Every structure is written in structure tokens, then in C-alpha cells.
């Protein structure tokens, strides 16, 4: 099962649409509610990161009876120091975004907590790809 | 008690088939996509219906009705208790003391009244205690509105643990009532009718099918709209009679009364990390946010299915904007009564009785989205569904009887509908068929006298004969 959703950078109005769709699809195939929740939270965080930092992204969902995989591939500035970005509380979000209550620096750590495997690859000035795997038990 | 026919879940919202014209107003408005139009009539998918009453409100033909109890049911009991929802006080003209309404209830056939606003005062206290205790779960969701509880069961099963396990004021009032009746009379409890005076179908259903409590202590629900004219009549025409009874009633405080409108519950609980959301479609948006983990800095969500709160319930009579104002005024006028309520002997006894306020049974999820019990099959159906969605026009017009194209695709893979139910698909198909028919027609044998064909053939024969006899023209 393979689905692709588009996310636009800077579009706060639509932020959360992709993760809502992912959530509904998982509910429809009968994933366990704890799994649905973890995927929804992680996917939402990833989507928010795109909205805050990147220009554009594709979110893909692949699922079978054993696992769920979410890949978020964005075109954007990339992450300078991934290790640093993974530190809870570290954030490069601009002030106006923080004023909206986002960009508290918990996105990536949260995503890591929710998923059973997470990989980030990033190229400066090109973009970032986050790959998250969840057990679909 | 209402008769529960062979439904899996109890519902108070029903369809009057003969009034239904099969328009698509209700299917478009239903928050859980629980309605389909088939053979020109609306059908409610029982498992998905949360009895919020949105379809009752929107139906232009009054084909959706709420089946509730009537005052006649009182005859089946030796002693009857009324539990008036706070929303009732806003229905009457300004300046009417809640005690007068309680007295009027006594004069139209009830033997005892427990004000649900009074129970709300106590419940508010219990909620405050519960949310100030340390807990991993944030935010909590109020269990006061049954339509919201059902919404969580059906559409947000992941959030069930967020529902605060404190019973609604209606349930708490019933527990208080049972105790008071036992003290006052020597009647067997089965001879005692306990009636909630309800602003909405959700409460009617919740009584017949409780969530969070095992034992149902309420006999039934009677619409506010049914008692309203009688109460009005009494208040306007027999004030002396009511004056005599008034002394006996214990009304809730202004804070308890305030539960009738959106924001009132939070006000009675106190604190600042709370939000109030009203209107079922807004509630859905907030619950989406809770699911994304977005609202973890909020302690409590007062969520009400009706716009404006219970004053906007479909079983009320007055315009909810007017009643909201009346409730606000009433609440301010008697706000200080809370002290009195809490010092009240009955209240103190009740507050000690933890069991009267707590859920004693878990709320079960009722997920209805799953496409198949077997995940592999569900995944296959999901893929198939996606293909169908891509193929549909995406107009979400509802002419197929489903609320949108995606819902039709879902019905198709569930085997409940056909792609050709989409009028645009059907039209396309008819056009295709027409073209095929034309082509077929052209293949008709010349003996049937097809004009163009005949001409062609004649031409060809003509040329042929011209070639065959080259010399004749010379
Ligand atoms: S808001 Fe009040 S009236 Fe409306 S459904 Fe909920 S409990 Fe009933
Ligand atoms: S476009 Fe077709 S499938 Fe979509 S809602 Fe209208 S009739 Fe139904």
C-alpha cells in the first residue's frame, strides 16, 4: 500500500492535513490504535517541520501488515547539524513561528520516540529526508 | 423506558420515511458520515450515528425525529423524580426564579425534583480534584456531552483514555435522587421513576445505553420541549400554587446553572488551562489536534456538540442566542449561592460518596472505520478504494447518496454501492454506450437499408463497373 501526499512550506492553514489522512488510512486498514497514534504524532511533527523550515515536500506512506513506513522528503535549506537538531529543546525556528506555539525543538526527538527506527539524511541547500519505521502490530 | 428494538446500539434519532424526500442535506451535515440516501430515502448507518441531532436540525422536511419518553410514562411508577437539565431555565422569560420552575415540575406530576445544576456544582468540584491530581494524560475531555463521548468512541477511539472518568451531572443527580427517595420513602426503587428533562437526543440515548457506568439509574428522558408549555402555563396562571411548593426545592448555584451554556462548565471548575469548544464540527477539529499531541499544555476540554452548549440542544424551544443570555444573567445573579450549596447538608453527604461521581466501567471504543477485520484484505480494499477515488470526478456533490466521492468509493469496496451510482460516471458510461451503439448501427447489413452504407456500396459498384467496362465510354 503506497500513498503520496504533498506538503507546502509556509502553509500553516493546511498543516496537519497529510497526517490526518495518514491517520484515517491506518484506522481503515485496522492498525492498532496505539500505532495509529504514534504514526499520527510523528507524521504531524514531520509535516510541521516542513511547513516551518522547508519549501515543499512529499510525504509517502507505505504499509503492510508488519510495518508502517513514513518518508518525508523535502526541498529546503537542509539541516546543518543533525545531532544538534536531535537535542530536545534545540530549535532554529524563527520567532514568529515560536509565537504561534510551534518550533519548540521537540519535533525530531518526538518523532524518534514515536517510531521504532528513524533515519535522517540532509544536504545543505538541497533538502532533508526523514524515514520513519513503525511496527504495525 | 423506551423500547430498544433489534439495534446494536440504542438511538433516539429516527427517520420518518414518508416525510423524507431524499435530498442530500443531512448526509452533507452528518459529522460521522453516518447517513446515505438509497432508493430516494435517507438511511442512518446505526453503528456510526452519535445522536448529535445535526440531521434533525438541518432536515428541511422534518423527517428526522427524536424518539423520547413522554409524561404518560409517569403512570407506570408510584413515585416520580424529575432531573431538569440546566438548559430548561433559559427557556422561560427573564426574571423567573429556577425554584419556580422546579415547583412547576412538581405541580405537573412529579413528586420530587433534583436540580441537575445542583449536581453540576458537586461534579465541578470533583472534576477540579481529578484534573489537579498528577497524571500522564493531558488534556482531559469532559464526559458531560454524550454526543461527544460517542464521537470519541466512534471516530477517535485513541482518545478514550482522555475522557475524564467523572460522571456527568445528569448521572450524579440520579444517584443523589435515588438516595433521597430511599431516605424519604419506603418504596422499592423499581417503583420509582427517575426522569431526565432533556435538551437533546444524545442524553436520551446515553440514558438507555450508559457509557462509563454499569448500572442505569435513570428511567428515561422527557424532552424539555414537552414539559415547556405545561411549565409556562403553571408559572403564568397559578403562581400562588407554586409559591406554596417553592420552599422545598434546592436549586444549584449560578455556576451549576452555567453548565447550560458553552464555557459554563469551565467557569464552575475554575482554573486557567482549560478550553471550551462548542459545535460538533469544531469539536472534531479540536480532537484532531489532541490526537496530534498538540494540546498537551491544556488540562481540560469542555466539549459540547451543540453550538452554544446545551441551550442549543434540539429538544429545547427557544432561540439559543436568547437563552444563552438568559442563562448568563441567571448565573450571575445567583453565583454566590455556591457557598450555600456546598455547605448544604445534602451536598456534603453527596460529596463524600465518591461512587456517585466516578465512572465504574470503562468506555468501550466503537471504531467503525476499519474496511475489513483481516488487515491484508483491508489493505487490498484500501488500494482499490484509492483507484476508485482517482476515477471519480471529485465534486463531492452527494448525488450518489454518499456525502462525498471518497465515501462512495468506500461504500463500493465495502460492497454497499456501485461506481455507477455517481451520476457523472453514469453519464460518461451512457455516452460511451451511445457511441458504441452508433458504431454498431453502422455495421448494420445493407439489406436493412442503411443510407450512407448503401451510397458507399453503390459508389464502389459504380467504380468497379466503370473499371470493368473501360471501353463503353469511348
Ligand atoms: S451540547 Fe448539551 S444539548 Fe447538545 S448534545 Fe451535548 S449534552 Fe446534548
Ligand atoms: S461526484 Fe459522483 S461520486 Fe462524487 S459525490 Fe457527486 S455523485 Fe458522488
XYZ file of C-alpha atoms and ligand atoms in Angstrom:
627
model
C 0.000 0.000 0.000
C 1.547 3.226 -1.135
C 0.305 6.770 -0.776
C 1.855 10.137 -1.537
C 0.797 13.487 -0.091
C 2.175 16.927 -0.824
C 3.008 19.479 1.834
C 3.699 23.158 1.096
C 6.229 25.062 3.144
C 4.747 28.050 4.969
C 1.152 26.867 4.575
C 0.068 26.822 8.190
C -3.587 26.543 7.206
C -3.146 23.137 5.663
C -0.564 21.925 8.164
C -1.788 18.641 9.589
C -3.785 17.562 6.537
C -1.304 14.904 5.479
C -1.050 13.395 8.942
C -4.841 13.389 9.273
C -5.106 11.442 6.035
C -2.380 9.036 7.129
C -4.208 8.530 10.395
C -7.505 7.776 8.715
C -5.928 5.311 6.298
C -4.299 3.406 9.147
C -7.587 3.316 11.022
C -9.265 1.986 7.913
C -6.817 -0.855 7.480
C -7.268 -1.692 11.148
C -3.901 -0.767 12.667
C -3.811 -0.871 16.433
C -4.906 2.424 17.969
C -1.566 2.904 19.756
C 0.234 2.517 16.427
C -2.147 4.941 14.727
C -1.473 7.458 17.421
C 2.315 7.168 17.261
C 2.356 7.453 13.487
C -0.062 10.390 13.570
C 2.025 12.300 16.116
C 5.349 11.618 14.346
C 3.921 12.388 10.933
C 2.393 15.622 12.191
C 5.706 16.730 13.686
C 7.460 15.964 10.426
C 4.813 17.816 8.474
C 5.143 20.819 10.790
C 8.887 20.822 10.243
C 8.277 21.078 6.518
C 5.769 23.894 6.973
C 8.149 25.799 9.248
C 11.504 25.207 7.561
C 11.181 23.868 4.034
C 9.741 24.929 0.678
C 7.938 21.822 -0.312
C 7.774 18.114 0.491
C 6.319 14.761 -0.396
C 5.093 12.572 2.427
C 4.841 8.937 1.470
C 3.115 6.249 3.431
C 3.875 2.602 2.816
C 2.253 -0.040 4.925
C 1.814 -3.761 5.051
C 0.663 -5.996 7.864
C 4.062 -5.884 9.541
C 5.166 -2.307 9.328
C 4.324 1.251 8.504
C 6.878 3.489 6.868
C 6.654 7.226 6.545
C 9.150 9.077 4.377
C 9.163 12.837 4.307
C 11.344 14.204 1.560
C 11.645 17.946 1.423
C 13.243 20.605 -0.704
C 14.620 23.140 1.655
C 17.653 24.504 3.436
C 18.659 21.158 4.931
C 19.820 20.608 8.495
C 23.246 21.908 9.367
C 23.973 19.689 12.328
C 21.675 16.703 12.632
C 22.955 15.665 16.035
C 22.295 19.130 17.366
C 18.831 19.153 15.808
C 18.036 15.927 17.616
C 18.705 17.521 21.004
C 15.444 18.177 22.840
C 14.771 21.901 23.000
C 17.114 22.822 20.193
C 15.307 24.797 17.549
C 16.105 27.030 14.627
C 12.512 28.095 14.159
C 12.083 31.839 13.688
C 10.395 33.865 16.437
C 7.099 34.328 14.653
C 6.759 30.558 14.435
C 7.511 30.129 18.119
C 4.913 32.746 18.904
C 2.411 30.512 17.154
C 3.330 27.792 19.603
C 5.437 25.729 17.195
C 9.126 25.107 16.833
C 9.797 24.287 20.460
C 12.608 21.989 19.431
C 10.761 18.828 20.341
C 9.857 17.768 16.809
C 12.704 15.431 15.946
C 13.098 13.932 19.444
C 9.359 13.310 19.475
C 9.472 11.631 16.100
C 12.297 9.429 17.255
C 10.366 8.446 20.378
C 7.297 7.541 18.411
C 8.998 5.461 15.725
C 10.943 2.261 16.139
C 13.522 3.398 13.587
C 14.348 6.808 12.254
C 16.928 7.983 9.763
C 17.659 11.500 8.649
C 19.729 12.467 5.681
C 20.221 16.068 4.776
C 22.114 18.109 2.213
C 22.595 21.758 2.843
C 20.740 23.919 0.396
C 19.031 20.888 -1.131
C 16.772 19.307 1.428
C 16.150 16.744 4.120
C 14.731 13.259 4.065
C 13.315 11.675 7.184
C 12.481 7.989 7.097
C 10.494 6.540 9.983
C 9.518 2.939 10.518
C 6.822 1.718 12.900
C 5.762 -1.797 13.805
C 2.244 -2.369 12.606
C 1.281 -4.941 15.194
C -38.233 3.096 29.417
C -38.107 3.244 25.666
C -38.293 0.062 23.732
C -34.973 -0.969 22.277
C -35.636 -2.859 19.067
C -33.122 -5.028 17.315
C -30.461 -2.376 17.006
C -26.888 -2.975 18.001
C -26.733 0.442 19.636
C -29.561 2.451 21.027
C -30.543 5.519 19.022
C -33.078 8.204 19.706
C -32.759 9.817 16.284
C -35.022 8.177 13.732
C -36.184 8.765 10.192
C -39.810 9.240 9.184
C -39.649 7.624 5.777
C -42.802 9.150 4.382
C -41.525 12.664 5.027
C -38.047 12.072 3.625
C -37.600 13.406 0.110
C -34.117 12.009 -0.336
C -32.412 15.389 -0.533
C -28.768 15.438 0.478
C -28.887 17.998 3.290
C -28.458 15.505 6.113
C -25.735 13.411 4.506
C -23.649 16.521 3.954
C -24.052 17.712 7.522
C -23.513 14.466 9.459
C -20.198 14.650 11.357
C -19.556 10.919 11.205
C -20.717 10.320 7.611
C -23.398 8.062 9.022
C -26.166 8.773 6.501
C -26.701 7.564 2.940
C -29.562 8.160 0.564
C -30.764 4.915 -1.023
C -33.861 4.492 -3.175
C -34.769 8.087 -2.515
C -34.721 7.821 1.291
C -32.119 8.609 3.895
C -30.689 5.690 5.864
C -28.753 6.029 9.081
C -25.764 3.718 9.471
C -26.504 2.760 13.008
C -23.001 1.990 14.210
C -21.737 5.415 13.175
C -24.589 7.556 14.473
C -23.722 9.537 17.598
C -27.190 11.039 18.114
C -25.910 14.587 17.992
C -29.090 15.780 16.302
C -27.362 17.658 13.464
C -29.608 15.934 10.929
C -32.710 16.748 12.962
C -31.668 20.374 12.850
C -30.849 20.504 9.149
C -33.679 18.420 7.634
C -35.946 20.788 5.674
C -38.788 18.256 5.711
C -38.815 17.410 9.417
C -38.207 13.798 8.501
C -35.673 13.228 11.278
C -37.303 12.866 14.650
C -36.189 12.223 18.194
C -37.961 9.394 19.933
C -38.040 10.034 23.678
C -40.307 9.307 26.627
C -43.489 11.228 27.381
C -45.126 12.333 30.607
C -47.507 9.382 30.207
C -44.719 7.061 31.308
C -45.016 8.532 34.804
C -48.160 6.479 35.275
C -46.126 3.306 35.381
C -44.437 4.341 38.649
C -45.605 5.046 42.180
C -43.206 7.935 42.687
C -41.558 10.135 40.084
C -38.447 12.261 40.257
C -37.594 14.971 37.727
C -33.986 15.821 36.928
C -34.227 19.072 34.960
C -31.227 19.899 32.765
C -29.919 23.413 33.476
C -30.853 24.390 29.918
C -34.512 24.442 30.957
C -34.146 27.660 32.959
C -33.117 29.676 29.944
C -36.306 28.721 28.106
C -38.563 30.905 30.216
C -38.762 34.671 30.181
C -36.239 36.681 32.107
C -36.651 37.025 35.843
C -38.138 33.592 36.522
C -36.502 32.026 39.547
C -35.274 28.450 38.931
C -37.141 27.455 42.082
C -40.377 28.362 40.371
C -39.554 26.024 37.507
C -38.786 23.247 39.973
C -42.096 23.903 41.712
C -43.883 23.827 38.363
C -42.394 20.403 37.674
C -43.828 19.219 40.975
C -47.212 20.553 40.047
C -47.365 18.784 36.679
C -46.972 15.291 38.097
C -43.527 14.795 39.590
C -43.141 14.015 43.293
C -39.583 15.156 43.744
C -37.036 17.271 41.874
C -33.258 17.105 41.966
C -31.800 20.048 40.106
C -29.112 18.869 37.708
C -27.446 22.266 38.194
C -27.097 21.359 41.881
C -25.386 18.092 40.873
C -23.246 20.099 38.445
C -21.935 22.163 41.350
C -20.713 18.998 43.030
C -19.437 17.438 39.819
C -17.474 20.627 39.122
C -15.705 20.177 42.423
C -14.906 16.549 41.622
C -13.546 17.492 38.220
C -11.261 20.072 39.726
C -9.889 17.469 42.130
C -9.430 14.952 39.338
C -7.557 17.251 36.988
C -5.303 18.667 39.650
C -4.065 15.170 40.534
C -0.826 14.256 38.741
C -1.460 12.363 35.526
C 0.256 11.485 32.267
C -2.906 12.181 30.366
C -3.393 15.697 29.047
C -5.753 17.171 28.140
C -8.783 15.526 29.720
C -12.068 15.673 27.867
C -15.368 16.281 29.655
C -17.821 13.394 29.688
C -20.847 15.661 30.125
C -21.977 15.722 26.497
C -22.923 12.214 25.376
C -22.692 13.064 21.693
C -19.047 13.992 22.221
C -18.414 10.788 24.175
C -19.918 8.789 21.320
C -17.913 10.770 18.814
C -14.751 9.743 20.642
C -15.869 6.103 20.715
C -16.650 6.087 17.013
C -14.129 8.419 15.410
C -11.376 8.949 17.973
C -11.047 5.624 19.783
C -7.414 6.526 20.569
C -8.673 9.284 22.814
C -10.948 7.268 25.075
C -8.489 7.419 27.930
C -8.661 11.210 27.733
C -12.307 11.220 28.767
C -12.272 12.227 32.407
C -13.867 9.410 34.420
C -16.128 11.738 36.375
C -19.815 11.141 35.722
C -21.961 13.791 34.081
C -24.158 15.980 36.311
C -27.161 14.070 34.992
C -25.799 10.778 36.315
C -24.687 12.304 39.601
C -28.143 13.861 40.035
C -29.740 10.451 39.522
C -27.547 8.930 42.218
C -28.440 11.717 44.616
C -32.113 11.290 43.740
C -32.134 7.553 44.400
C -30.587 8.126 47.783
C -33.004 10.878 48.722
C -36.007 8.838 47.695
C -34.786 5.891 49.736
C -34.468 8.179 52.762
C -37.811 9.867 52.270
C -39.977 6.903 51.342
C -40.033 3.195 51.914
C -40.659 2.472 48.274
C -38.949 -0.230 46.323
C -36.631 1.529 43.841
C -38.262 -0.245 40.938
C -41.427 1.699 41.705
C -39.557 4.978 41.445
C -39.350 6.677 38.073
C -36.335 8.943 37.598
C -36.724 11.222 34.576
C -34.153 13.440 32.997
C -35.710 16.516 31.402
C -33.542 16.534 28.320
C -32.318 19.199 25.935
C -31.119 16.651 23.367
C -31.347 13.215 21.726
C -27.798 12.451 22.897
C -28.899 12.312 26.514
C -31.887 10.162 25.612
C -29.568 7.618 24.034
C -26.997 7.895 26.811
C -29.632 7.011 29.377
C -30.650 3.908 27.528
C -27.081 2.967 26.845
C -24.805 4.402 29.507
C -21.102 4.974 28.888
C -18.802 4.814 31.874
C -21.362 3.418 34.239
C -22.657 -0.085 34.567
C -25.930 0.426 36.361
C -28.523 2.636 34.747
C -30.223 4.623 37.487
C -32.372 6.729 35.168
C -35.734 5.511 33.882
C -35.929 7.676 30.812
C -35.748 11.124 29.292
C -38.520 13.573 28.548
C -37.806 16.439 26.125
C -37.639 19.952 27.538
C -39.942 20.846 24.653
C -42.619 18.558 26.081
C -42.738 19.976 29.593
C -42.146 23.557 28.494
C -45.734 24.538 27.634
C -47.066 22.995 30.850
C -44.481 24.753 32.987
C -45.094 28.051 31.286
C -48.796 27.661 31.836
C -48.321 26.976 35.560
C -45.954 29.875 36.064
C -48.214 32.295 34.239
C -51.517 31.193 35.670
C -51.058 29.524 39.030
C -48.306 31.491 40.773
C -49.835 31.031 44.256
C -49.869 27.277 43.895
C -46.177 27.349 43.023
C -45.301 29.722 45.841
C -46.516 27.133 48.298
C -44.211 24.410 46.938
C -41.170 26.538 46.273
C -39.626 26.343 49.706
C -38.893 22.662 49.315
C -36.623 22.911 46.255
C -32.842 23.014 46.244
C -31.599 24.770 43.157
C -27.996 24.721 42.031
C -25.798 27.767 42.228
C -25.232 30.158 39.372
C -22.129 28.188 38.498
C -24.155 24.997 38.252
C -26.762 26.727 36.110
C -23.982 27.975 33.892
C -23.361 24.441 32.600
C -26.260 25.078 30.244
C -24.064 27.196 28.022
C -20.641 26.759 26.474
C -17.909 27.911 28.848
C -20.063 27.473 31.943
C -18.558 24.154 32.897
C -15.050 25.579 32.832
C -16.173 28.531 34.858
C -17.575 26.263 37.531
C -14.379 24.210 37.661
C -12.093 27.223 37.870
C -8.514 27.325 36.661
C -6.989 28.645 33.507
C -5.568 25.783 31.465
C -8.938 24.872 30.029
C -10.735 25.433 26.789
C -14.395 25.307 25.845
C -15.385 24.200 22.370
C -18.940 24.017 21.081
C -20.480 22.757 17.876
C -19.745 19.208 16.782
C -17.668 20.230 13.762
C -15.409 22.408 15.924
C -15.164 19.607 18.464
C -13.838 17.348 15.707
C -11.135 19.862 14.854
C -10.030 20.112 18.457
C -9.960 16.342 18.888
C -7.792 16.092 15.770
C -5.361 18.424 17.489
C -5.433 16.394 20.689
C -4.621 13.305 18.673
C -1.598 15.049 17.190
C -0.365 15.758 20.683
C -0.816 19.471 20.134
C -2.791 20.375 23.242
C -0.727 18.750 25.955
C -0.429 22.071 27.794
C -4.209 22.138 28.292
C -5.739 20.371 31.302
C -9.354 20.081 30.332
C -11.597 20.424 27.325
C -15.225 21.261 27.830
C -16.627 19.974 24.554
C -20.260 20.315 23.603
C -21.881 19.066 20.435
C -24.365 21.907 20.172
C -23.456 25.425 19.152
C -23.667 27.500 22.317
C -23.830 24.392 24.506
C -26.954 22.651 25.819
C -29.056 25.793 25.359
C -28.697 24.935 21.669
C -29.965 21.361 22.063
C -32.559 20.236 19.518
C -35.139 19.399 22.177
C -35.221 22.944 23.524
C -37.702 25.515 22.305
C -36.175 28.979 22.443
C -33.559 30.507 20.191
C -30.209 29.584 21.692
C -28.743 33.075 21.428
C -31.507 34.409 23.610
C -31.302 31.554 26.107
C -27.555 31.919 26.333
C -28.032 35.458 27.521
C -30.738 34.471 29.998
C -28.580 31.738 31.452
C -25.701 34.157 31.783
C -27.855 36.631 33.683
C -29.359 33.936 35.902
C -25.910 32.554 36.598
C -24.502 35.925 37.615
C -27.488 36.694 39.805
C -27.177 33.516 41.798
C -23.442 32.949 41.503
C -22.864 33.370 45.227
C -25.296 30.605 46.029
C -22.422 28.152 45.532
C -21.271 28.630 49.098
C -24.741 27.783 50.268
C -24.869 24.755 48.014
C -21.561 23.419 49.203
C -22.403 23.931 52.853
C -25.747 22.246 52.318
C -26.139 19.040 54.302
C -27.268 17.021 51.296
C -24.372 18.328 49.269
C -21.832 17.419 51.944
C -23.191 13.914 52.232
C -23.210 13.508 48.497
C -19.659 14.760 48.115
C -18.460 12.087 50.500
C -19.946 9.452 48.298
C -17.160 9.063 45.714
C -19.084 6.338 43.898
C -21.764 8.756 42.868
C -19.360 10.713 40.761
C -16.964 8.232 39.253
C -17.120 6.058 36.175
C -17.250 2.475 37.306
C -16.959 0.948 33.874
C -14.536 1.647 31.046
C -15.902 3.364 27.961
C -15.556 0.960 25.060
C -14.265 2.034 21.657
C -16.637 1.615 18.714
C -14.362 2.009 15.745
C -16.314 1.984 12.516
C -13.655 2.892 10.007
C -11.991 -0.489 9.525
C -12.526 -1.783 5.990
C -12.082 -5.426 6.965
C -11.242 -7.467 10.026
C -8.326 -9.029 8.228
C -5.618 -6.439 7.743
C -4.302 -7.858 4.475
C -7.784 -7.720 2.992
C -8.306 -4.231 4.415
C -5.099 -3.081 2.747
C -6.243 -4.525 -0.560
C -9.578 -2.756 -0.224
C -7.770 0.460 0.653
C -5.741 0.273 -2.552
C -8.825 -0.492 -4.561
C -10.604 2.412 -2.907
C -7.828 4.796 -3.863
C -8.126 3.745 -7.509
C -11.851 4.382 -7.429
C -11.364 7.795 -5.820
C -8.941 8.777 -8.556
C -11.509 7.785 -11.112
C -14.401 9.741 -9.604
C -14.898 13.398 -10.520
C -14.118 14.722 -7.041
C -17.086 17.061 -6.941
C -18.385 15.817 -3.583
C -21.877 16.763 -4.721
C -23.673 13.979 -2.866
C -25.928 12.981 -5.777
C -24.792 9.382 -5.403
C -26.295 9.282 -1.929
C -22.919 9.328 -0.197
C -21.654 12.544 1.399
C -18.594 12.788 -0.860
C -16.705 10.911 -3.560
C -14.362 9.235 -1.066
C -17.312 7.947 0.935
C -18.822 6.491 -2.234
C -15.532 4.760 -3.024
C -15.536 3.356 0.479
C -19.098 2.095 0.065
C -18.077 0.458 -3.213
C -15.229 -1.530 -1.682
C -17.470 -2.476 1.193
C -19.895 -3.843 -1.396
C -22.625 -1.373 -0.499
C -22.642 0.742 -3.626
C -21.648 0.800 -7.238
C -19.342 3.175 -9.076
C -22.208 3.892 -11.455
C -24.113 5.432 -8.538
C -22.086 8.521 -9.386
C -24.273 10.383 -11.864
C -21.244 11.698 -13.703
C -19.793 8.242 -14.110
C -23.160 7.053 -15.250
C -23.441 9.846 -17.787
C -19.984 9.053 -19.103
C -20.933 5.419 -19.398
C -24.176 6.253 -21.196
C -22.244 8.398 -23.654
C -19.777 5.623 -24.266
C -22.605 3.222 -24.835
C -24.217 5.657 -27.240
C -21.020 5.830 -29.256
C -20.776 2.055 -29.267
C -24.354 1.853 -30.402
C -23.642 4.231 -33.250
C -20.733 2.122 -34.304
C -22.853 -0.965 -34.115
C -25.566 0.683 -36.124
C -23.092 1.484 -38.825
C -22.248 -2.162 -39.037
C -25.855 -2.941 -39.946
C -26.227 -5.054 -43.084
C -27.105 -3.111 -46.279
C -30.246 -5.145 -46.664
C -31.603 -3.136 -43.687
C -31.284 -0.066 -45.866
C -28.541 1.931 -44.249
C -28.433 5.056 -46.379
C -24.787 6.059 -46.214
C -23.629 2.493 -46.469
C -25.865 1.955 -49.448
C -24.462 5.008 -51.155
C -20.936 3.838 -50.476
C -21.673 0.440 -51.844
C -23.317 1.850 -54.899
C -20.329 4.074 -55.500
C -17.953 1.208 -55.148
C -20.029 -0.882 -57.513
C -20.191 2.043 -59.888
C -16.399 2.457 -59.912
C -15.981 -1.204 -60.328
C -18.273 -1.375 -63.292
C -16.539 1.701 -64.718
C -13.244 -0.140 -64.477
C -14.721 -3.339 -65.749
C -16.038 -1.788 -68.879
C -13.363 0.702 -69.828
C -14.404 0.919 -73.414
C -18.055 1.656 -73.189
C -17.488 5.370 -72.553
C -15.358 5.907 -75.538
S -24.251 20.008 23.999
Fe -25.784 19.536 25.532
S -27.684 19.538 24.395
Fe -26.067 19.369 22.868
S -25.773 17.175 22.544
Fe -24.324 17.776 24.143
S -25.406 17.401 26.070
Fe -26.939 17.429 24.449
S -19.199 13.496 -7.956
Fe -20.114 11.459 -8.113
S -19.111 10.250 -6.506
Fe -18.693 12.407 -6.076
S -20.293 12.950 -4.626
Fe -21.066 13.554 -6.680
S -22.208 11.754 -7.388
Fe -20.997 11.091 -5.604
